[in-house]
Coordinates of C-alpha atoms in Angstrom, one line a residue:
M1 CA -10.8 -16.1 -40.2
T2 CA -13.6 -15.0 -42.3
D3 CA -14.9 -11.5 -43.1
A4 CA -18.0 -12.1 -40.9
T5 CA -16.1 -13.1 -37.8
M6 CA -13.8 -10.2 -38.0
A7 CA -16.8 -7.9 -38.2
M8 CA -18.6 -9.7 -35.4
E9 CA -15.5 -9.2 -33.2
R10 CA -15.1 -5.8 -34.2
G11 CA -18.5 -5.0 -33.2
G12 CA -18.1 -6.9 -30.1
R13 CA -15.3 -4.6 -28.9
R14 CA -17.3 -1.3 -29.8
L15 CA -20.1 -2.8 -27.4
R16 CA -17.7 -3.2 -24.7
V17 CA -16.1 0.1 -25.0
N18 CA -19.8 1.7 -24.9
W19 CA -20.7 -0.2 -21.8
V20 CA -17.5 1.1 -20.3
D21 CA -18.3 4.5 -21.5
L22 CA -21.8 4.5 -20.2
G23 CA -20.6 2.8 -16.7
P24 CA -20.4 5.9 -14.8
F25 CA -23.8 7.4 -16.0
L26 CA -25.5 3.8 -15.3
A27 CA -24.1 4.1 -11.7
L28 CA -25.4 7.5 -11.2
A29 CA -28.7 6.5 -12.6
V30 CA -28.7 3.5 -10.0
L31 CA -27.6 5.9 -7.2
L32 CA -30.4 8.2 -7.9
L33 CA -33.0 5.5 -7.8
V34 CA -31.6 4.4 -4.5
G35 CA -31.4 7.8 -3.0
F36 CA -35.3 8.0 -4.0
L37 CA -36.2 4.9 -2.1
V38 CA -34.2 5.8 0.7
N39 CA -35.8 9.4 0.9
P40 CA -38.1 10.9 -1.3
D41 CA -36.8 14.4 -0.8
F42 CA -33.4 13.1 -2.4
L43 CA -34.8 13.8 -5.9
S44 CA -36.3 17.1 -5.2
I45 CA -35.4 20.1 -7.3
T46 CA -33.9 22.1 -4.3
N47 CA -32.1 19.0 -3.0
L48 CA -30.5 18.2 -6.6
A49 CA -29.6 21.8 -7.4
N50 CA -27.9 22.1 -4.2
V51 CA -25.8 18.8 -4.6
V52 CA -25.0 19.7 -8.3
T53 CA -23.9 23.2 -7.1
R54 CA -21.6 21.8 -4.3
S55 CA -20.2 19.1 -6.9
A56 CA -18.9 21.9 -9.3
F57 CA -15.7 22.7 -7.6
V58 CA -14.5 19.2 -7.7
A59 CA -15.9 18.5 -11.2
I60 CA -14.0 21.7 -12.6
I61 CA -10.8 20.5 -11.0
A62 CA -11.1 16.9 -12.0
V63 CA -11.6 17.9 -15.7
G64 CA -8.0 19.4 -15.5
A65 CA -7.1 16.2 -13.6
T66 CA -8.4 14.0 -16.5
F67 CA -5.6 15.6 -18.7
V68 CA -2.9 15.0 -16.2
I69 CA -3.9 11.3 -15.4
A70 CA -4.6 10.2 -19.1
S71 CA -1.0 11.5 -20.0
G72 CA 0.2 9.4 -17.3
G73 CA 0.7 12.0 -14.6
L74 CA -1.0 12.6 -11.1
D75 CA -1.6 15.7 -9.1
L76 CA -1.8 15.5 -5.4
S77 CA -1.6 19.1 -4.8
V78 CA -5.0 20.4 -6.2
G79 CA -6.5 21.0 -3.0
S80 CA -3.7 23.0 -1.4
M81 CA -3.2 24.7 -4.7
A82 CA -6.9 26.1 -4.5
A83 CA -6.3 27.4 -1.0
F84 CA -3.1 29.1 -2.0
V85 CA -4.4 30.7 -5.4
A86 CA -7.9 31.5 -3.8
G87 CA -5.7 33.6 -1.0
I88 CA -3.7 35.4 -3.7
M89 CA -7.0 36.1 -5.5
I90 CA -8.5 37.9 -2.5
L91 CA -5.3 39.6 -1.1
L92 CA -4.9 41.0 -4.7
M93 CA -8.7 42.2 -4.9
N94 CA -8.7 43.7 -1.4
A95 CA -5.4 45.8 -2.2
L96 CA -7.2 47.1 -5.3
A97 CA -10.6 47.8 -3.9
P98 CA -9.9 51.3 -2.5
T99 CA -8.8 52.4 -6.4
L100 CA -11.0 50.3 -8.6
G101 CA -14.0 49.4 -6.5
S102 CA -15.9 46.3 -7.7
Y103 CA -13.5 46.3 -11.0
A104 CA -11.2 44.8 -8.6
I105 CA -13.3 41.4 -9.1
P106 CA -12.4 40.7 -12.7
V107 CA -8.8 41.6 -12.2
G108 CA -8.8 39.0 -9.2
M109 CA -10.2 36.4 -11.3
M110 CA -7.7 36.9 -14.1
A111 CA -5.0 37.0 -11.7
V112 CA -6.1 33.5 -10.0
V113 CA -6.4 31.6 -13.2
A114 CA -2.8 32.9 -14.2
A115 CA -1.7 31.9 -10.7
G116 CA -3.3 28.2 -11.1
A117 CA -1.3 28.0 -14.6
L118 CA 1.8 29.1 -13.0
C119 CA 1.6 26.6 -10.2
G120 CA 0.6 24.0 -13.0
L121 CA 3.8 25.0 -15.1
L122 CA 5.9 24.7 -11.8
N123 CA 4.5 20.9 -11.2
G124 CA 5.0 20.1 -14.9
A125 CA 8.5 21.6 -15.4
V126 CA 9.8 19.8 -12.1
V127 CA 8.3 16.5 -13.1
T128 CA 9.6 16.8 -16.8
L129 CA 13.0 18.6 -16.5
G130 CA 13.9 17.1 -13.2
R131 CA 12.6 13.6 -14.4
I132 CA 10.9 13.3 -11.3
E133 CA 7.8 10.9 -10.5
P134 CA 4.7 13.1 -10.4
F135 CA 3.6 11.5 -7.2
I136 CA 6.7 12.6 -5.4
V137 CA 6.6 16.4 -7.1
T138 CA 3.2 17.0 -6.3
L139 CA 3.3 15.7 -2.9
G140 CA 6.0 18.3 -2.1
T141 CA 4.1 21.1 -3.7
M142 CA 1.3 20.1 -1.8
G143 CA 3.1 20.8 1.3
I144 CA 4.6 23.9 0.0
F145 CA 1.1 25.5 -1.2
R146 CA -0.3 24.8 2.1
A147 CA 2.3 26.4 3.9
L148 CA 2.3 29.5 1.8
I149 CA -1.6 29.9 2.4
T150 CA -0.9 29.2 6.2
Y151 CA 1.7 31.9 6.2
L152 CA -0.2 34.5 4.1
A153 CA -3.2 34.1 6.6
D154 CA -0.8 34.0 9.7
G155 CA -2.7 31.1 10.5
G156 CA -6.2 32.3 10.2
T157 CA -8.3 33.4 7.8
I158 CA -8.2 35.7 4.7
P159 CA -11.7 37.6 4.1
I160 CA -12.9 39.2 1.0
D161 CA -13.0 43.2 1.5
R162 CA -16.6 44.0 2.8
G163 CA -17.2 46.4 -0.2
L164 CA -16.6 43.4 -2.5
R165 CA -18.9 40.6 -1.1
E166 CA -22.1 41.5 -2.4
A167 CA -20.6 42.0 -5.9
F168 CA -18.7 38.8 -5.7
R169 CA -21.6 36.9 -4.3
P170 CA -23.2 36.2 -7.7
V171 CA -20.8 34.1 -8.9
Y172 CA -21.5 31.3 -6.6
F173 CA -24.9 32.2 -5.5
G174 CA -26.3 33.5 -8.6
S175 CA -28.3 31.7 -11.6
V176 CA -28.9 32.4 -15.1
A177 CA -32.4 31.3 -16.3
G178 CA -32.7 29.3 -13.0
V179 CA -29.5 27.6 -13.3
P180 CA -26.8 28.0 -10.7
V181 CA -23.7 29.8 -11.9
P182 CA -21.3 27.2 -10.5
I183 CA -23.2 24.6 -12.8
L184 CA -22.9 26.4 -15.8
V185 CA -19.2 27.0 -15.2
S186 CA -18.3 23.7 -14.7
L187 CA -20.4 22.6 -18.0
A188 CA -18.5 25.0 -19.9
V189 CA -15.0 23.9 -18.6
A190 CA -16.3 20.1 -19.3
G191 CA -17.4 21.2 -22.7
A192 CA -13.9 23.1 -23.4
G193 CA -12.1 20.0 -22.0
A194 CA -13.9 17.3 -24.0
F195 CA -13.4 19.2 -27.3
L196 CA -9.4 19.6 -26.4
L197 CA -9.0 16.0 -25.4
Y198 CA -11.4 14.4 -28.3
R199 CA -11.1 16.8 -31.0
T200 CA -7.5 18.4 -31.0
K201 CA -4.1 17.1 -31.8
F202 CA -2.9 17.8 -28.4
G203 CA -6.0 15.7 -26.9
R204 CA -4.8 12.8 -28.9
R205 CA -1.1 13.2 -28.1
C206 CA -1.9 13.4 -24.4
V207 CA -3.7 10.0 -24.4
A208 CA -1.0 8.5 -26.6
V209 CA 1.9 9.8 -24.0
G210 CA -0.1 8.1 -21.2
A211 CA -0.4 4.8 -22.9
N212 CA 3.0 4.5 -24.0
A213 CA 5.6 7.1 -23.5
E214 CA 8.6 5.4 -25.4
V215 CA 6.4 4.5 -28.4
A216 CA 5.0 8.3 -28.4
R217 CA 8.6 9.5 -28.2
Y218 CA 9.7 7.5 -31.1
S219 CA 6.5 9.0 -32.8
G220 CA 8.2 12.5 -32.6
I221 CA 5.5 13.5 -29.9
P222 CA 7.4 16.2 -27.4
I223 CA 6.6 14.1 -24.2
G224 CA 7.8 16.8 -21.8
R225 CA 5.7 19.6 -23.4
I226 CA 2.6 17.7 -23.4
R227 CA 2.9 16.5 -19.6
T228 CA 3.7 20.0 -18.8
L229 CA 0.6 21.6 -20.7
A230 CA -1.4 19.1 -18.9
F231 CA -0.4 20.0 -15.5
M232 CA -1.1 23.9 -16.6
I233 CA -4.4 22.7 -17.7
Q234 CA -4.9 21.4 -14.0
G235 CA -3.6 24.7 -12.8
V236 CA -6.1 26.7 -14.8
C237 CA -8.9 24.6 -13.9
V238 CA -8.1 24.8 -10.2
G239 CA -8.1 28.5 -10.6
I240 CA -11.7 28.7 -11.9
A241 CA -12.7 26.4 -9.0
A242 CA -11.4 28.9 -6.7
I243 CA -13.4 31.9 -8.5
C244 CA -16.6 29.7 -8.0
Y245 CA -15.7 28.7 -4.6
V246 CA -14.4 31.8 -2.4
P247 CA -17.7 33.5 -2.9
R248 CA -19.4 30.7 -0.9
L249 CA -17.7 31.3 2.2
G250 CA -16.2 34.7 1.6
A251 CA -12.7 33.9 2.8
A252 CA -9.8 31.7 2.1
T253 CA -8.3 29.6 5.0
P254 CA -5.4 27.2 5.5
T255 CA -8.2 24.4 5.7
T256 CA -9.6 25.4 2.3
G257 CA -9.6 22.3 -0.3
V258 CA -8.6 19.7 2.3
L259 CA -9.1 16.5 0.7
W260 CA -10.0 17.5 -2.7
E261 CA -7.2 15.5 -4.0
L262 CA -8.8 12.5 -3.0
Q263 CA -12.1 13.6 -4.3
V264 CA -10.9 14.6 -7.7
I265 CA -8.8 11.6 -8.3
T266 CA -11.7 9.2 -7.3
A267 CA -14.0 11.3 -9.5
V268 CA -11.6 10.8 -12.3
V269 CA -11.2 7.1 -11.9
I270 CA -14.8 6.6 -11.4
G271 CA -15.4 8.3 -14.7
G272 CA -13.5 5.7 -16.7
T273 CA -9.8 7.2 -16.9
A274 CA -7.4 4.8 -16.4
L275 CA -5.1 5.8 -13.6
R276 CA -2.2 4.0 -15.3
G277 CA -2.8 6.6 -18.4
G278 CA -3.7 6.3 -22.0
R279 CA -7.3 6.7 -21.4
G280 CA -9.3 9.8 -20.6
H281 CA -13.3 10.3 -20.3
I282 CA -14.1 13.9 -19.7
W283 CA -18.1 13.4 -19.2
G284 CA -17.3 10.4 -17.2
T285 CA -15.4 12.4 -14.8
I286 CA -18.3 14.8 -14.5
A287 CA -20.5 12.0 -13.7
G288 CA -17.8 10.7 -11.1
A289 CA -17.9 14.1 -9.2
L290 CA -21.7 14.0 -9.2
I291 CA -21.7 10.5 -7.9
L292 CA -19.3 11.4 -4.9
E293 CA -21.4 14.5 -4.0
F294 CA -24.6 12.4 -4.1
I295 CA -23.2 9.5 -2.0
A296 CA -22.2 12.3 0.7
N297 CA -25.8 13.7 0.6
L298 CA -27.5 10.3 0.8
M299 CA -25.3 9.8 4.0
V300 CA -26.7 12.9 5.6
L301 CA -30.3 12.3 4.7
S302 CA -30.2 8.7 5.9
D303 CA -29.1 7.0 8.9
F304 CA -27.3 4.1 7.2
V305 CA -23.8 5.4 7.8
S306 CA -22.6 8.5 9.7
E307 CA -21.7 11.3 7.5
Y308 CA -18.4 11.8 9.3
L309 CA -17.5 8.6 7.5
V310 CA -17.8 10.3 4.0
A311 CA -14.0 10.4 3.5
A312 CA -13.7 6.6 4.3
V313 CA -16.4 5.7 2.0
Q314 CA -14.5 8.1 -0.9
G315 CA -11.4 5.8 -0.3
T316 CA -13.4 2.7 -0.5
I317 CA -14.8 3.6 -3.6
I318 CA -11.6 4.6 -5.3
I319 CA -10.0 1.4 -4.4
I320 CA -12.9 -0.7 -5.5
A321 CA -12.9 1.4 -8.9
M322 CA -9.3 0.5 -9.2
L323 CA -9.9 -3.1 -8.7
V324 CA -12.7 -3.0 -11.5
Q325 CA -10.0 -1.6 -14.0
R326 CA -7.7 -4.2 -13.0
M327 CA -10.1 -6.9 -13.8
S328 CA -11.6 -5.2 -17.0
K329 CA -8.0 -5.2 -18.3

């Protein structure tokens, strides 16, 4: 084979990879165009800001899920975990409010991130030390976390103390230079995630473990530690998402985060991360989260499909995305 032919083949491979990476963003652009044709209000500044803000929770959690899935794992407990750690945060803030006043809010924020990390550590430790499939482990912890928040709420709701509500509202309803705070937080989390995945040894090892765990083990990569850290990153992202989400309703309930697992996994897969592991795409994940929320918004603004079928559409999307991944492979 001549040098020219080899160069052409390498260029062709790079071109294919670029198209794969651009896929989620092209799909998002097409969706925005279709939405505008269906309803011109779809691209209004107000609607765009509302949709992107609502997608921030799923986007933040999906950044953590990108590490878990890229390393060959899967976390089905993120929605239940979000409800559980949100309940812990509110209970702690309410308990500290009489003595600390509004300073109870930052304490609660730090506590919820720590609680999320511990929940992720639990998932990762059981998966790696117990040598159990992540699907089974997180299916079990999904039920555990949901039962715990139901117990803490006594089957009802856990509201934020009235004296803290106004001070906590800007975390969701506030803005900086006209940009809603949840959007800024999601961009910061995505930026940190992209740096960690693309520019650090941990990120490269995470992808290597997902690509081929046996080869990674023979290469001296501590597989258990890498996967456990990936689950902990997932937990931290869940805690951050809970911080942004709680001020929206001012309470945590046993139904908080229901079906977030489906949305998160769908966003990650749409974004170009291989569900079998070995490939991660942080910014594609963000695009995937936006696509899901824009589809739901378009269903509300149009009469094509009932808004009650949003979950059915999301389920269909993840199946189609997996078929596309399989055919591209």
